[in-house]
Short mmCIF file of C-alpha atoms in Angstrom, two decimals:
data_model
loop_
_atom_site.label_atom_id
_atom_site.label_comp_id
_atom_site.label_asym_id
_atom_site.label_seq_id
_atom_site.Cartn_x
_atom_site.Cartn_y
_atom_site.Cartn_z
CA UNK A 1 -20.25 38.32 36.50
CA UNK A 2 -20.08 34.22 35.59
CA UNK A 3 -16.25 34.66 35.10
CA UNK A 4 -16.06 35.62 39.01
CA UNK A 5 -18.29 33.30 40.34
CA UNK A 6 -16.51 31.41 43.15
CA UNK A 7 -16.43 27.39 42.80
CA UNK A 8 -16.56 25.11 46.06
CA UNK A 9 -17.11 21.62 46.31
CA UNK A 10 -16.54 17.98 46.30
CA UNK A 11 -17.33 15.69 43.49
CA UNK A 12 -17.65 11.71 43.77
CA UNK A 13 -18.08 9.00 40.89
CA UNK A 14 -18.80 5.84 42.27
CA UNK A 15 -19.12 2.50 39.81
CA UNK A 16 -19.98 4.06 36.87
CA UNK A 17 -20.87 1.42 34.19
CA UNK A 18 -18.97 2.60 30.68
CA UNK A 19 -21.05 0.09 28.66
CA UNK A 20 -23.69 2.70 28.33
CA UNK A 21 -21.20 4.76 26.35
CA UNK A 22 -21.37 1.93 23.77
CA UNK A 23 -23.98 3.65 20.97
CA UNK A 24 -22.04 6.75 21.07
CA UNK A 25 -18.62 5.53 19.91
CA UNK A 26 -19.02 4.05 16.60
CA UNK A 27 -15.67 2.77 16.31
CA UNK A 28 -15.85 0.62 19.11
CA UNK A 29 -17.54 -2.61 19.23
CA UNK A 30 -17.05 -3.78 22.91
CA UNK A 31 -16.74 -1.52 25.81
CA UNK A 32 -16.97 -2.70 29.41
CA UNK A 33 -15.37 -1.23 32.55
CA UNK A 34 -15.97 0.59 35.85
CA UNK A 35 -15.41 4.78 36.22
CA UNK A 36 -14.74 5.88 39.75
CA UNK A 37 -13.28 8.96 41.14
CA UNK A 38 -13.47 11.70 44.22
CA UNK A 39 -11.88 14.94 44.91
CA UNK A 40 -12.83 18.77 45.57
CA UNK A 41 -13.28 21.70 43.34
CA UNK A 42 -11.92 25.19 44.16
CA UNK A 43 -11.27 28.58 41.98
CA UNK A 44 -14.08 30.02 39.82
CA UNK A 45 -16.73 28.82 37.49
CA UNK A 46 -14.65 29.51 34.14
CA UNK A 47 -11.02 28.37 35.92
CA UNK A 48 -11.63 25.56 38.04
CA UNK A 49 -8.94 24.41 40.49
CA UNK A 50 -9.64 20.55 40.79
CA UNK A 51 -7.66 18.08 43.43
CA UNK A 52 -8.27 14.65 43.17
CA UNK A 53 -8.60 11.66 40.83
CA UNK A 54 -10.50 10.07 38.06
CA UNK A 55 -9.86 6.32 37.06
CA UNK A 56 -11.14 3.74 34.99
CA UNK A 57 -10.54 0.22 36.31
CA UNK A 58 -11.09 -3.58 34.56
CA UNK A 59 -11.94 -2.02 31.48
CA UNK A 60 -12.22 -3.61 27.99
CA UNK A 61 -12.26 -1.95 24.42
CA UNK A 62 -12.28 -3.61 21.33
CA UNK A 63 -13.58 -3.04 17.66
CA UNK A 64 -12.61 -3.48 14.11
CA UNK A 65 -11.03 0.54 13.98
CA UNK A 66 -8.84 0.23 17.19
CA UNK A 67 -5.27 -0.95 16.54
CA UNK A 68 -5.08 -3.36 19.00
CA UNK A 69 -7.48 -5.07 21.71
CA UNK A 70 -7.35 -3.01 24.98
CA UNK A 71 -8.27 -5.93 27.95
CA UNK A 72 -7.60 -5.31 31.76
CA UNK A 73 -7.24 -2.13 31.34
CA UNK A 74 -6.46 0.13 34.27
CA UNK A 75 -6.10 3.98 33.84
CA UNK A 76 -5.80 6.59 36.46
CA UNK A 77 -5.71 10.38 36.26
CA UNK A 78 -4.29 12.19 39.42
CA UNK A 79 -5.40 16.14 39.10
CA UNK A 80 -3.72 19.09 40.85
CA UNK A 81 -5.30 22.14 40.02
CA UNK A 82 -4.77 22.89 35.93
CA UNK A 83 -2.75 19.52 35.41
CA UNK A 84 -2.93 15.82 35.68
CA UNK A 85 -0.34 12.98 35.79
CA UNK A 86 -1.73 9.91 33.54
CA UNK A 87 -0.69 6.41 34.43
CA UNK A 88 -2.06 3.18 33.46
CA UNK A 89 -1.34 -0.28 31.58
CA UNK A 90 -3.27 -2.96 29.41
CA UNK A 91 -3.47 -6.74 28.63
CA UNK A 92 -3.70 -7.48 24.63
CA UNK A 93 -4.29 -11.50 23.83
CA UNK A 94 -2.23 -14.23 25.58
CA UNK A 95 1.18 -12.58 25.66
CA UNK A 96 0.65 -8.91 24.84
CA UNK A 97 0.81 -6.13 27.24
CA UNK A 98 1.27 -2.14 27.42
CA UNK A 99 1.60 0.68 29.51
CA UNK A 100 1.08 4.61 29.45
CA UNK A 101 2.32 7.42 31.48
CA UNK A 102 2.52 11.39 30.95
CA UNK A 103 0.83 14.60 31.86
CA UNK A 104 -1.82 17.11 30.40
CA UNK A 105 -2.03 20.77 31.36
CA UNK A 106 -4.51 23.26 30.57
CA UNK A 107 -3.62 26.42 32.41
CA UNK A 108 -2.98 28.84 29.21
CA UNK A 109 -3.60 26.31 26.37
CA UNK A 110 -3.45 22.38 26.19
CA UNK A 111 -0.47 20.67 26.40
CA UNK A 112 0.12 17.19 26.35
CA UNK A 113 3.16 14.77 26.90
CA UNK A 114 2.36 10.92 26.79
CA UNK A 115 4.76 8.12 26.42
CA UNK A 116 3.18 4.72 25.16
CA UNK A 117 5.30 1.21 25.30
CA UNK A 118 4.01 -1.88 24.54
CA UNK A 119 5.29 -5.54 23.94
CA UNK A 120 4.11 -8.58 21.85
CA UNK A 121 0.84 -6.61 20.84
CA UNK A 122 -1.33 -8.17 18.45
CA UNK A 123 -2.27 -6.21 15.22
CA UNK A 124 -4.85 -6.94 12.85
CA UNK A 125 -5.67 -5.21 10.01
CA UNK A 126 -8.46 -6.98 7.91
CA UNK A 127 -7.96 -8.46 5.33
CA UNK A 128 -4.24 -7.60 5.09
CA UNK A 129 -2.23 -8.02 8.08
CA UNK A 130 -1.79 -10.26 11.26
CA UNK A 131 1.34 -8.91 13.10
CA UNK A 132 2.97 -8.49 16.17
CA UNK A 133 3.99 -4.84 17.38
CA UNK A 134 6.34 -3.18 20.29
CA UNK A 135 5.65 0.36 20.31
CA UNK A 136 7.70 3.00 22.08
CA UNK A 137 6.27 6.13 21.11
CA UNK A 138 6.06 9.97 22.63
CA UNK A 139 3.20 12.13 21.83
CA UNK A 140 3.24 15.63 22.60
CA UNK A 141 0.59 18.47 21.67
CA UNK A 142 1.36 22.05 21.79
CA UNK A 143 0.20 25.01 19.73
CA UNK A 144 -2.42 22.66 18.17
CA UNK A 145 0.36 20.66 16.69
CA UNK A 146 0.41 16.90 17.42
CA UNK A 147 4.29 15.73 17.10
CA UNK A 148 4.70 11.54 17.23
CA UNK A 149 8.31 10.41 17.43
CA UNK A 150 10.05 7.03 18.60
CA UNK A 151 10.22 3.68 17.50
CA UNK A 152 7.78 0.62 16.48
CA UNK A 153 9.06 -2.89 16.12
CA UNK A 154 7.37 -5.17 13.84
CA UNK A 155 9.23 -8.48 14.69
CA UNK A 156 6.83 -11.35 13.24
CA UNK A 157 3.73 -12.04 11.65
CA UNK A 158 2.05 -12.15 8.14
CA UNK A 159 1.19 -9.52 5.93
CA UNK A 160 -1.12 -10.70 2.79
CA UNK A 161 -2.23 -8.53 -0.01
CA UNK A 162 -5.25 -10.24 -1.69
CA UNK A 163 -5.43 -10.35 -5.62
CA UNK A 164 -7.55 -7.32 -6.66
CA UNK A 165 -9.94 -8.51 -9.65
CA UNK A 166 -8.94 -7.14 -12.98
CA UNK A 167 -12.06 -4.88 -13.42
CA UNK A 168 -10.58 -2.80 -10.23
CA UNK A 169 -10.18 0.53 -11.03
CA UNK A 170 -8.51 2.95 -8.57
CA UNK A 171 -10.54 6.28 -7.51
CA UNK A 172 -8.73 9.28 -8.76
CA UNK A 173 -7.79 11.31 -5.61
CA UNK A 174 -9.76 14.32 -7.08
CA UNK A 175 -12.87 12.52 -7.35
CA UNK A 176 -15.56 13.94 -4.88
CA UNK A 177 -18.64 11.87 -3.77
CA UNK A 178 -21.90 13.82 -4.07
CA UNK A 179 -23.73 14.10 -0.71
CA UNK A 180 -20.61 13.12 1.17
CA UNK A 181 -19.00 15.76 3.42
CA UNK A 182 -15.50 16.99 3.02
CA UNK A 183 -13.34 16.15 5.71
CA UNK A 184 -12.75 18.56 8.09
CA UNK A 185 -9.03 19.88 8.61
CA UNK A 186 -7.66 18.15 11.72
CA UNK A 187 -4.72 18.94 14.02
CA UNK A 188 -1.37 19.54 12.30
CA UNK A 189 0.85 16.16 12.69
CA UNK A 190 4.47 15.86 12.90
CA UNK A 191 6.13 12.42 12.55
CA UNK A 192 9.49 11.27 13.41
CA UNK A 193 8.98 7.17 13.73
CA UNK A 194 11.53 4.24 13.34
CA UNK A 195 10.32 1.12 12.09
CA UNK A 196 12.11 -1.96 12.89
CA UNK A 197 10.70 -4.96 10.74
CA UNK A 198 11.41 -8.57 10.84
CA UNK A 199 13.57 -9.04 13.77
CA UNK A 200 12.23 -12.69 13.91
CA UNK A 201 10.08 -13.65 11.15
CA UNK A 202 7.53 -11.31 9.48
CA UNK A 203 6.20 -12.96 6.35
CA UNK A 204 5.01 -11.28 2.92
CA UNK A 205 2.51 -12.64 0.53
CA UNK A 206 0.96 -10.94 -2.25
CA UNK A 207 1.25 -10.33 -6.34
CA UNK A 208 2.54 -13.78 -6.85
CA UNK A 209 5.34 -13.15 -3.94
CA UNK A 210 6.06 -15.19 -0.88
CA UNK A 211 8.97 -14.00 1.37
CA UNK A 212 10.52 -12.89 4.53
CA UNK A 213 10.28 -9.10 5.11
CA UNK A 214 13.26 -7.56 7.02
CA UNK A 215 14.51 -3.71 7.22
CA UNK A 216 14.64 -0.47 8.84
CA UNK A 217 12.45 2.42 7.89
CA UNK A 218 12.22 6.23 9.16
CA UNK A 219 8.62 7.81 8.66
CA UNK A 220 8.56 11.41 8.72
CA UNK A 221 5.71 14.08 8.07
CA UNK A 222 3.19 13.30 5.72
CA UNK A 223 4.02 9.58 5.73
CA UNK A 224 7.31 10.11 3.72
CA UNK A 225 9.60 7.43 4.22
CA UNK A 226 13.32 6.96 4.23
CA UNK A 227 15.31 3.27 4.36
CA UNK A 228 15.16 0.08 2.90
CA UNK A 229 12.92 -2.98 3.04
CA UNK A 230 15.00 -6.58 1.91
CA UNK A 231 12.63 -9.62 0.61
CA UNK A 232 14.56 -12.62 2.00
CA UNK A 233 13.98 -16.56 1.45
CA UNK A 234 11.69 -15.80 -1.30
CA UNK A 235 9.62 -17.37 -4.33
CA UNK A 236 8.15 -15.14 -7.01
CA UNK A 237 5.38 -16.73 -9.41
CA UNK A 238 5.38 -15.27 -13.03
CA UNK A 239 4.00 -16.79 -16.06
CA UNK A 240 3.51 -19.82 -14.55
CA UNK A 241 6.97 -20.42 -13.07
CA UNK A 242 8.32 -20.31 -9.56
CA UNK A 243 11.26 -18.07 -9.95
CA UNK A 244 13.84 -17.78 -6.83
CA UNK A 245 14.52 -13.98 -5.44
CA UNK A 246 18.20 -13.73 -5.99
CA UNK A 247 18.01 -10.04 -4.78
CA UNK A 248 14.95 -7.96 -3.84
CA UNK A 249 14.86 -4.49 -1.97
CA UNK A 250 12.26 -1.61 -1.92
CA UNK A 251 14.34 1.57 -1.46
CA UNK A 252 12.28 4.42 0.09
CA UNK A 253 13.11 8.02 -0.61
CA UNK A 254 9.93 10.10 -0.40
CA UNK A 255 6.21 8.81 0.32
CA UNK A 256 5.77 5.27 1.51
CA UNK A 257 3.23 4.54 -1.37
CA UNK A 258 6.26 5.35 -4.15
CA UNK A 259 9.10 2.85 -3.33
CA UNK A 260 11.85 2.18 -6.00
CA UNK A 261 12.44 -1.44 -6.89
CA UNK A 262 15.57 -3.40 -7.11
CA UNK A 263 14.66 -7.16 -7.79
CA UNK A 264 16.10 -10.16 -9.67
CA UNK A 265 14.14 -13.12 -9.95
CA UNK A 266 15.96 -16.06 -11.43
CA UNK A 267 15.15 -19.63 -12.78
CA UNK A 268 18.39 -22.13 -12.49
CA UNK A 269 18.11 -25.14 -15.07
CA UNK A 270 21.21 -27.13 -15.22
CA UNK A 271 24.35 -24.79 -16.08
CA UNK A 272 22.00 -22.24 -17.18
CA UNK A 273 20.50 -19.07 -14.90
CA UNK A 274 17.97 -16.76 -16.60
CA UNK A 275 16.60 -14.30 -14.77
CA UNK A 276 13.99 -11.19 -14.70
CA UNK A 277 15.00 -7.78 -13.14
CA UNK A 278 12.88 -5.18 -12.08
CA UNK A 279 14.09 -1.52 -11.21
CA UNK A 280 12.63 1.93 -10.94
CA UNK A 281 9.57 3.21 -9.30
CA UNK A 282 7.16 0.62 -8.31
CA UNK A 283 4.24 2.57 -10.13
CA UNK A 284 6.36 1.97 -13.57
CA UNK A 285 9.05 -0.40 -13.19
CA UNK A 286 11.50 -1.41 -15.73
CA UNK A 287 11.83 -4.73 -16.83
CA UNK A 288 14.98 -6.66 -18.15
CA UNK A 289 15.53 -10.29 -19.34
CA UNK A 290 19.24 -11.45 -18.56
CA UNK A 291 21.05 -14.92 -18.53
CA UNK A 292 24.46 -16.40 -17.78
CA UNK A 293 26.10 -17.54 -19.66
CA UNK A 294 25.05 -14.57 -21.87
CA UNK A 295 22.45 -15.39 -24.88
CA UNK A 296 20.34 -13.55 -26.99
CA UNK A 297 17.23 -11.86 -25.40
CA UNK A 298 15.08 -14.54 -27.04
CA UNK A 299 16.82 -17.26 -25.84
CA UNK A 300 17.10 -16.06 -22.28
CA UNK A 301 13.17 -15.83 -22.09
CA UNK A 302 12.79 -19.03 -23.23
CA UNK A 303 15.04 -20.78 -20.77
CA UNK A 304 13.19 -18.37 -17.86
CA UNK A 305 9.84 -19.63 -19.20
CA UNK A 306 10.37 -22.70 -20.75
CA UNK A 307 13.43 -24.10 -18.98
CA UNK A 308 14.96 -24.73 -22.32
CA UNK A 309 16.18 -23.27 -25.83
CA UNK A 310 13.71 -21.72 -28.14
CA UNK A 311 12.73 -24.39 -30.75
CA UNK A 312 10.95 -21.89 -32.76
CA UNK A 313 7.62 -23.87 -33.05
CA UNK A 314 4.20 -22.04 -32.95
CA UNK A 315 3.34 -23.00 -29.27
CA UNK A 316 6.74 -21.49 -28.38
CA UNK A 317 6.62 -18.01 -30.45
CA UNK A 318 3.01 -17.44 -28.87
CA UNK A 319 4.23 -18.04 -25.27
CA UNK A 320 7.10 -15.83 -25.70
CA UNK A 321 5.36 -13.00 -27.58
CA UNK A 322 2.70 -12.75 -24.99
CA UNK A 323 5.25 -12.60 -22.20
CA UNK A 324 7.29 -9.94 -24.02
CA UNK A 325 4.24 -8.01 -24.45
CA UNK A 326 3.72 -8.56 -20.87
CA UNK A 327 7.35 -7.13 -19.86
CA UNK A 328 7.37 -4.41 -22.48
CA UNK A 329 3.98 -2.80 -21.17
CA UNK A 330 4.62 -3.76 -17.27
CA UNK A 331 3.13 -0.31 -15.58
CA UNK A 332 2.51 1.43 -18.78
CA UNK A 333 -1.25 0.73 -19.47
CA UNK A 334 -2.69 3.59 -18.00
CA UNK A 335 -0.13 5.90 -19.92
CA UNK A 336 -0.70 4.00 -22.99
CA UNK A 337 -4.42 4.43 -23.02
CA UNK A 338 -4.49 8.00 -21.58
CA UNK A 339 -2.08 9.05 -24.77
CA UNK A 340 -4.89 7.28 -27.20
CA UNK A 341 -7.41 9.33 -25.56
CA UNK A 342 -5.38 12.46 -25.92
CA UNK A 343 -4.54 11.71 -29.80
CA UNK A 344 -8.38 10.76 -30.45
CA UNK A 345 -7.86 7.24 -30.92
CA UNK A 346 -10.81 4.82 -30.54
CA UNK A 347 -10.85 1.49 -29.69
CA UNK A 348 -7.23 1.36 -28.67
CA UNK A 349 -5.73 -2.20 -28.27
CA UNK A 350 -2.27 -3.76 -27.53
CA UNK A 351 -1.48 -7.45 -28.99
CA UNK A 352 0.89 -9.96 -30.03
CA UNK A 353 1.32 -11.44 -33.49
CA UNK A 354 3.81 -13.74 -35.36
CA UNK A 355 5.71 -16.63 -33.88
CA UNK A 356 9.32 -17.09 -32.84
CA UNK A 357 11.79 -14.69 -33.93
CA UNK A 358 9.07 -12.85 -36.02
CA UNK A 359 6.97 -11.63 -32.97
CA UNK A 360 5.81 -8.29 -32.78
CA UNK A 361 3.76 -6.19 -30.48
CA UNK A 362 1.06 -4.63 -32.21
CA UNK A 363 -0.76 -1.31 -31.09
CA UNK A 364 -3.96 -0.30 -33.30
CA UNK A 365 -6.94 1.94 -32.95
CA UNK A 366 -9.72 3.91 -34.66
CA UNK A 367 -9.20 7.70 -35.74
CA UNK A 368 -12.63 7.67 -37.38
CA UNK A 369 -15.34 5.38 -38.76
CA UNK A 370 -13.26 4.44 -41.81
CA UNK A 371 -9.62 5.26 -40.73
CA UNK A 372 -7.47 2.75 -38.56
CA UNK A 373 -4.00 2.93 -37.71
CA UNK A 374 -1.91 0.11 -36.73
CA UNK A 375 1.84 0.37 -35.51
CA UNK A 376 3.62 -2.73 -34.83
CA UNK A 377 6.81 -3.26 -33.17
CA UNK A 378 9.25 -6.28 -33.63
CA UNK A 379 9.80 -8.15 -30.34
CA UNK A 380 13.19 -9.70 -31.00
CA UNK A 381 14.06 -7.95 -34.47
CA UNK A 382 14.69 -4.07 -34.46
CA UNK A 383 11.65 -3.68 -37.30
CA UNK A 384 8.67 -1.66 -37.05
CA UNK A 385 5.72 -1.10 -39.37
CA UNK A 386 3.00 1.53 -39.55
CA UNK A 387 -0.08 1.05 -41.46
CA UNK A 388 -2.97 3.29 -42.18
CA UNK A 389 -5.97 1.88 -43.53
CA UNK A 390 -9.08 3.15 -45.23
CA UNK A 391 -12.38 1.37 -45.66
CA UNK A 392 -13.96 2.00 -49.15
CA UNK A 393 -16.83 -0.45 -48.07
CA UNK A 394 -17.60 -3.02 -45.59
CA UNK A 395 -15.63 -5.71 -47.78
CA UNK A 396 -13.11 -3.26 -49.64
CA UNK A 397 -10.43 -1.44 -47.89
CA UNK A 398 -7.27 0.41 -48.94
CA UNK A 399 -3.96 -0.06 -46.86
CA UNK A 400 -0.88 2.32 -46.91
CA UNK A 401 2.15 0.47 -44.95
CA UNK A 402 5.73 1.76 -44.06
CA UNK A 403 8.48 -0.54 -42.98
CA UNK A 404 11.17 -2.27 -44.03
CA UNK A 405 9.32 -2.12 -47.50
CA UNK A 406 6.74 0.47 -48.60
CA UNK A 407 3.62 -0.43 -49.98
CA UNK A 408 -0.05 0.78 -51.25
CA UNK A 409 -2.43 -2.15 -51.21
CA UNK A 410 -6.04 -2.67 -52.15
CA UNK A 411 -7.80 -5.58 -50.07
CA UNK A 412 -11.07 -7.33 -50.59
CA UNK A 413 -12.22 -9.06 -47.37
CA UNK A 414 -15.18 -11.95 -47.65
CA UNK A 415 -15.94 -14.38 -44.83
CA UNK A 416 -16.90 -18.03 -45.56
#
């Protein structure tokens, strides 16, 4: 039987150029180095017993899908029977360095225990991040389960989030591309990693916000996070104004993609402080206008946007209505559009009407070719109006309205 066939011999690997592997590794743009090794072979054909070493020297690995570039890579595996000891190191950039050590066994099953440490490693994720990292991680593999634990420090760098175009649409998570193979189920991964952010200076720029990022975050299985990140020394651009961040925190108690916001951005004009407060989940935050000294919402909004009290003019009223509309619907556009579709409302739109204190937010849409519905809510005054319009002809329509007063009117429309 082949399983009982004895194995006896020697192996010698000498000056093998690793660049020949480049066409077979899509994630790597550059691969250089030399592979060498020697040792003896014993045991059986299906259970070999190997003694010797294999090493890679003077190697270089780089590519857009690698986390960091590996330069001057030296890696040696000393093999003894059915296990090996791994040791090596590399350079990254001008000051970065890292080392790897550990063991691998394959007698009964594949067991891996590896430590990875690094200092001042340059990490680039185009076009989002250019940062410096210092990992201190332990990787273990047992029973087809990969466990990653340890700490990663991100002391400095720059994170930039480009502004998405208005027409950008997020692909639904249940969408499937025809002809594209489904990803195969990989190893089960368990995580317990602590991120220490901003020990020196980590800058964040995106969505009109510029600030320093600092905090501590624990990342567990399925990329669930627990902890808090603070935005310090920040400026926030909103409605044509540069607001000062008085408090800005991202609170994590679940998926990393769903933090909770606790943000206050203010504008100080003389003795008046007016601000915008955002709280709640990032996907659908709640907004609130506040001021010191206390004043009405419309006056506080005017001080925030215009740096002066509301004068009641047409221009002031238009600015205020548009800002109030944006604040009131922050994060809710997908929900309102979906609700409109559920109730069969076509051509659904939201807009502002009126000036000054009479400003209102109006939702409108068509129920059929002849019937349309409008619902308006006062921005600064607690008044609402519901109107149902029926088109008798192209120029003649009947409208029933209910609000502070009920009415039934017949309108004739003509363009000049």
